Short mmCIF file of C-alpha atoms and ligand atoms in Angstrom, two decimals:
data_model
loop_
_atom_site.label_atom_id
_atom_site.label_comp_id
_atom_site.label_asym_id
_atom_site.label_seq_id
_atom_site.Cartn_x
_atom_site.Cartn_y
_atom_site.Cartn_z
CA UNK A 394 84.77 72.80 88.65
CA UNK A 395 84.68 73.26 84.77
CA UNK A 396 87.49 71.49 82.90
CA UNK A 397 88.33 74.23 81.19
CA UNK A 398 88.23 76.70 84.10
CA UNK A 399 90.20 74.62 86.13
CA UNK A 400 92.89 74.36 82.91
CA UNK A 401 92.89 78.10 82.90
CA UNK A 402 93.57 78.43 86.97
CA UNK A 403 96.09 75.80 86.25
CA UNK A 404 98.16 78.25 84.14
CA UNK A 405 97.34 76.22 80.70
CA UNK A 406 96.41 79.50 79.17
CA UNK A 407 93.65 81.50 78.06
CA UNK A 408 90.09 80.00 77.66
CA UNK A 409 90.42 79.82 74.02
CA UNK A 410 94.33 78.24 74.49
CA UNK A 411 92.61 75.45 76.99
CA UNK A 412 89.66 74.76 74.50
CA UNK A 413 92.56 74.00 71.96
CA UNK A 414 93.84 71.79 74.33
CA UNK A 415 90.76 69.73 74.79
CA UNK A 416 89.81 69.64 71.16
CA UNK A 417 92.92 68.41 70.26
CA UNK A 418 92.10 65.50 72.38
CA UNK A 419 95.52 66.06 74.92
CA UNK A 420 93.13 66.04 78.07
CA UNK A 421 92.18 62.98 79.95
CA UNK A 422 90.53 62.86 83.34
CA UNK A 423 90.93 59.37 84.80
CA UNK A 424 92.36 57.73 81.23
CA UNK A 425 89.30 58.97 79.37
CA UNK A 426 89.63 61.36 76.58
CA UNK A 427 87.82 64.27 77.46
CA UNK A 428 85.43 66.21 74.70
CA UNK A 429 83.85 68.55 76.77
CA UNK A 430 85.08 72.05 77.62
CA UNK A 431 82.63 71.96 80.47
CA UNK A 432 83.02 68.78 81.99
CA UNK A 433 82.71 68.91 85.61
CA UNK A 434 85.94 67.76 86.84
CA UNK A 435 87.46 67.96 90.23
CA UNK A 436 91.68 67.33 90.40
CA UNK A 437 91.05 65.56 94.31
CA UNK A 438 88.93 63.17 93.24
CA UNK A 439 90.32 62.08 89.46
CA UNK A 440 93.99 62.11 87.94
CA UNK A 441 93.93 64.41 84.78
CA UNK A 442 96.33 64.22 82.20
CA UNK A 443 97.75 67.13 80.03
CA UNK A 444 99.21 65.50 76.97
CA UNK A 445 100.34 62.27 79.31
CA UNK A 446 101.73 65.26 81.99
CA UNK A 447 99.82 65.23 85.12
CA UNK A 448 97.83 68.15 86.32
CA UNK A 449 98.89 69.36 89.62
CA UNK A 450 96.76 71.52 91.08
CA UNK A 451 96.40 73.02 94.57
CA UNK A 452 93.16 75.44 95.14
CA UNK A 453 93.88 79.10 96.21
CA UNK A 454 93.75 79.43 99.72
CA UNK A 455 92.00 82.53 101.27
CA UNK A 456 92.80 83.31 105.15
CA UNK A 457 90.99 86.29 107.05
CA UNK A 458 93.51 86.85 109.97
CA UNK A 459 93.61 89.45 113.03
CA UNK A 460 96.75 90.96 113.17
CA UNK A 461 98.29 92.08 116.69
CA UNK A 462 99.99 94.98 117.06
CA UNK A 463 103.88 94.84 116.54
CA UNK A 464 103.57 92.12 113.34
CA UNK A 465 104.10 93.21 110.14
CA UNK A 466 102.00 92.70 106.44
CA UNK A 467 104.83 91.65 104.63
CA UNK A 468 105.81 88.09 103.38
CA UNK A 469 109.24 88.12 105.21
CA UNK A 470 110.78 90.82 107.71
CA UNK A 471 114.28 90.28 108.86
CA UNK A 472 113.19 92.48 112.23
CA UNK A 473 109.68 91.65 112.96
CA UNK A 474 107.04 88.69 113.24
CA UNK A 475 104.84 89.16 109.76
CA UNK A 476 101.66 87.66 109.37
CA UNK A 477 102.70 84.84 107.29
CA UNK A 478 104.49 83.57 110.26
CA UNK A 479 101.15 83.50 112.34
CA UNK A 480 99.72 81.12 109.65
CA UNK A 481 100.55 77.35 110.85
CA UNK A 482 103.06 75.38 109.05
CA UNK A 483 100.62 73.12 106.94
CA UNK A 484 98.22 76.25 106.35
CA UNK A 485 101.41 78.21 105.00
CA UNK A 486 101.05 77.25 101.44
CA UNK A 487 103.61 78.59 98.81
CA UNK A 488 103.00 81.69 97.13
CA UNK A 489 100.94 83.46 100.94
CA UNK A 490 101.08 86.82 100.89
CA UNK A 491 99.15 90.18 102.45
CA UNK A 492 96.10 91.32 100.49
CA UNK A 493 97.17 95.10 101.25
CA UNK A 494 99.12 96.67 104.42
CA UNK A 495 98.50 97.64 108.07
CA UNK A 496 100.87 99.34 109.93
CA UNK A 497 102.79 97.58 111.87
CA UNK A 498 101.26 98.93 115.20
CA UNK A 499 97.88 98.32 113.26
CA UNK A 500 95.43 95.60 114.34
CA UNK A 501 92.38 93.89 112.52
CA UNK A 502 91.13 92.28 109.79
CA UNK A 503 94.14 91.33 106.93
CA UNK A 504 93.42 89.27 103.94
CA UNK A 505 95.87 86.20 103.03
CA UNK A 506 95.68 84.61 99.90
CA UNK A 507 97.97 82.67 97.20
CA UNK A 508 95.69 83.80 94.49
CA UNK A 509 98.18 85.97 92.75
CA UNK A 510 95.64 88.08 90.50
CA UNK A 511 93.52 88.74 93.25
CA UNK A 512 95.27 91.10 95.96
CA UNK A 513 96.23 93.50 92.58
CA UNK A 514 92.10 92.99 91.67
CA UNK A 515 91.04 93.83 95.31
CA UNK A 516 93.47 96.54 95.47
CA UNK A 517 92.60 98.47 92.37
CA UNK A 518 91.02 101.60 92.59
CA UNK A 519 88.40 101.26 90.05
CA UNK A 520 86.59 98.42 92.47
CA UNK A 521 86.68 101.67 95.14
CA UNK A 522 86.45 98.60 98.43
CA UNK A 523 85.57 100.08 101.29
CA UNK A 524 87.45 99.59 104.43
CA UNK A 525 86.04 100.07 107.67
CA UNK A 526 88.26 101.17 111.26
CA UNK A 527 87.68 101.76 114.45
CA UNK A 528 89.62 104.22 115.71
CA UNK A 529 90.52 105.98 119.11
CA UNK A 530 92.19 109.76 119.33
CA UNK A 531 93.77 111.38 121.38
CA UNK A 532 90.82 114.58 122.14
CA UNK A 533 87.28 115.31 121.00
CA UNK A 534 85.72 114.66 118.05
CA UNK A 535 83.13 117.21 117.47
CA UNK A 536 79.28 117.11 115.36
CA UNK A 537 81.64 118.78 112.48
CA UNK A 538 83.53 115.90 111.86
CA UNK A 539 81.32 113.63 109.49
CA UNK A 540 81.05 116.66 107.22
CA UNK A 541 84.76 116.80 107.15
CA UNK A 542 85.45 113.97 106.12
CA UNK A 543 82.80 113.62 103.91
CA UNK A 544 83.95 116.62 102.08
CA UNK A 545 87.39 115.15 100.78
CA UNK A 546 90.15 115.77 102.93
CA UNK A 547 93.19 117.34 101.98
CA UNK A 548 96.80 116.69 103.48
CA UNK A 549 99.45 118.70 104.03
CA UNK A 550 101.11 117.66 100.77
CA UNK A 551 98.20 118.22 98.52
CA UNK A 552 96.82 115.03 98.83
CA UNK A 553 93.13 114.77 98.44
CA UNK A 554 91.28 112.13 99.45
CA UNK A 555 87.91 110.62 98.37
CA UNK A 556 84.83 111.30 100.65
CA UNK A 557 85.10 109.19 103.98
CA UNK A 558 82.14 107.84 106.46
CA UNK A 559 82.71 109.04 110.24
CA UNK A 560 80.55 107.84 112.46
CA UNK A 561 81.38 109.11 116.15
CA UNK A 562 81.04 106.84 118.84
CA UNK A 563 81.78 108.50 121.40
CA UNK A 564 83.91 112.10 122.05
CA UNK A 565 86.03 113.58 125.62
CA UNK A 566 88.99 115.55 126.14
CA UNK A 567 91.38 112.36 126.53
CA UNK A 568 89.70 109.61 124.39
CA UNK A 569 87.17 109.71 121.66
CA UNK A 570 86.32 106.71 119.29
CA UNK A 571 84.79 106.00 115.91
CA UNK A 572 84.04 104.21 112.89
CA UNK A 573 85.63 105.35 109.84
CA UNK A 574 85.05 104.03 106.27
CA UNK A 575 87.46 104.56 103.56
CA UNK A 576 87.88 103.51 99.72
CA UNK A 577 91.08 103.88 99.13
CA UNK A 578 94.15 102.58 100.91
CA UNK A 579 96.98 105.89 100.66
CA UNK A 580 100.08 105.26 102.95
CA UNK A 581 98.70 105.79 106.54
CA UNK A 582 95.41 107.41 105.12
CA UNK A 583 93.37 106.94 108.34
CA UNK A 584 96.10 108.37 110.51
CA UNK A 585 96.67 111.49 108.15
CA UNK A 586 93.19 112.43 108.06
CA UNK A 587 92.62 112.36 111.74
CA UNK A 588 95.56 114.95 112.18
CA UNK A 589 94.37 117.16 109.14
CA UNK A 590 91.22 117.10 110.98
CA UNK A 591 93.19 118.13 114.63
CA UNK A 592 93.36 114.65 116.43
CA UNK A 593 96.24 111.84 116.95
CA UNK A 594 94.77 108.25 116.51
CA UNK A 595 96.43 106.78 119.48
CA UNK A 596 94.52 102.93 118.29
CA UNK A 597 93.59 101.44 114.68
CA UNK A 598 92.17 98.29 114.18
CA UNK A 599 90.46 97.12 110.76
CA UNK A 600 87.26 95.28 111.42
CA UNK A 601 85.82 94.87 107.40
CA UNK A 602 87.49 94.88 104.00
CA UNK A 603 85.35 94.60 101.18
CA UNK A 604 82.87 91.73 101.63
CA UNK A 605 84.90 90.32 105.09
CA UNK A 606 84.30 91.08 108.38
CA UNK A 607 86.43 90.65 111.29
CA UNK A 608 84.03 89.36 113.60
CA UNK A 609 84.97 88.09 117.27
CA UNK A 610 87.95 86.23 115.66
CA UNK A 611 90.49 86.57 118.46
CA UNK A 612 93.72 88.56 118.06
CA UNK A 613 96.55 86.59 116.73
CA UNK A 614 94.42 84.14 114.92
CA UNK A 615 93.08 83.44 111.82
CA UNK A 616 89.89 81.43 109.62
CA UNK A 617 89.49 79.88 106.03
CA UNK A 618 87.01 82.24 104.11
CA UNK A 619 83.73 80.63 104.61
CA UNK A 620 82.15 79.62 100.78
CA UNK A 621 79.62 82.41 101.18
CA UNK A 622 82.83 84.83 101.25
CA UNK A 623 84.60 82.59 98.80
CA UNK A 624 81.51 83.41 96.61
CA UNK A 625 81.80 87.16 97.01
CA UNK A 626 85.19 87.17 95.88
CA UNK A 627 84.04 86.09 92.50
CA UNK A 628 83.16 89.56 91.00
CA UNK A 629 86.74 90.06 91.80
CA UNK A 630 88.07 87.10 89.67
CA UNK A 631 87.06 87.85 86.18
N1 LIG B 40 95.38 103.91 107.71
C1 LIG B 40 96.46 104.06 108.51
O1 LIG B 40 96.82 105.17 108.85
N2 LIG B 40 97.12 102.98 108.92
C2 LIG B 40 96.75 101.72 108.60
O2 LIG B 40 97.38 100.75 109.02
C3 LIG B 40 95.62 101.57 107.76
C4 LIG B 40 94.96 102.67 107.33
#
């Protein structure tokens, strides 16, 4: 990584704050004096020095777990499991927390980082991420649907929501399922929309956010971000 990108991550300020820095000769990597701002450094390999302080680094982490039903996306619960509690001890690095929430008795893909900047990036809804479900109901889904929820659904409250992507999978009196795909993430969006359209989702599980897919990663368990994904989470970065 850069010297003065890893400065920055590091918390030594600004770009132009951690050129300073290295101008004004206070950086060495391995007892050298560094001069360039774009020296390829990397803090596992070599000991760098901030004006005689040691850099201590740890990389973000970035976890894609599945979340069972019954645990909760919250750092700590004083009731119920949360997801940072499915993450093993030497995984659990300071700082984890739940990119976004499921509902507690929501299953699928959740995204745990300790990259502070990058849950409020991902979340934002100028970068509109799309979030895909599959979802059961309770009754039929009929051909109108799509064209519902393409049209901007509005709840009970007023509530409008952006333009959604239903695609039926299959529709009966006692069980129909689909594919929904959502931008936005209102307080049990999915769940609303399915009763303004008539239904009750009776199952919910997440299986993409953004670049990530869920995969056949079995319930309960969770993966490292691959450096392909690690890649896509760039334009998110800044
Ligand atoms: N929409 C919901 O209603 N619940 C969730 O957990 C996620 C999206």
């Amino acid at each position: 990584m850069r010297l003065d990108k890893l400065l920055g991550q590091a918390g030594y300020g600004s770009r132009n704050q951690v050129k300073k820095l290295i101008r004004s000769h206070q950086v060495r990597v391995d007892g050298q004096l560094a001069t360039a701002d774009n020296l390829n450094v990397d803090p596992s390999l070599q000991t760098i020095t901030i004006s005689g302080k040691k850099l201590s680094y740890s990389p973000d982490v970035y976890y894609i777990l599945n979340k069972p039903n019954g645990v909760v996306s919250a750092v700590r619960d004083d009731q119920h499991q949360t997801v940072i509690d499915l993450v093993d001890a030497p995984d659990r690095k300071s700082g984890l927390y739940p990119v976004g929430r499921l509902d507690r008795d929501t299953e699928g893909l959740v995204l745990i980082t300790n990259n502070g900047p990058l849950g409020f990036r991902l979340l934002h809804p100028k970068h509109h991420v799309d979030k895909t479900y599959y979802v059961e109901v309770n009754d039929q889904i009929h051909d109108d649907a799509p064209a519902f929820f393409e049209n901007g659904i509005r709840f009970l409250d007023g509530t409008i929501c952006k333009p959604a992507k239903l695609d039926i999978i299959s529709s009966s009196p006692e069980v129909s399922c689909a594919h929904i795909t959502i931008s936005e993430g209102k307080f049990h969006q999915v769940k609303k929309m399915f009763l303004a359209y008539g239904v009750k989702v009776t199952y919910l599980k997440r299986i993409t956010f953004g670049p990530f897919q869920l995969g056949d990663l079995t319930i309960g368990d969770y993966r490292e971000l691959t450096e392909e994904e690690k890649e896509g989470l760039k334009e998110f970065l800044g």
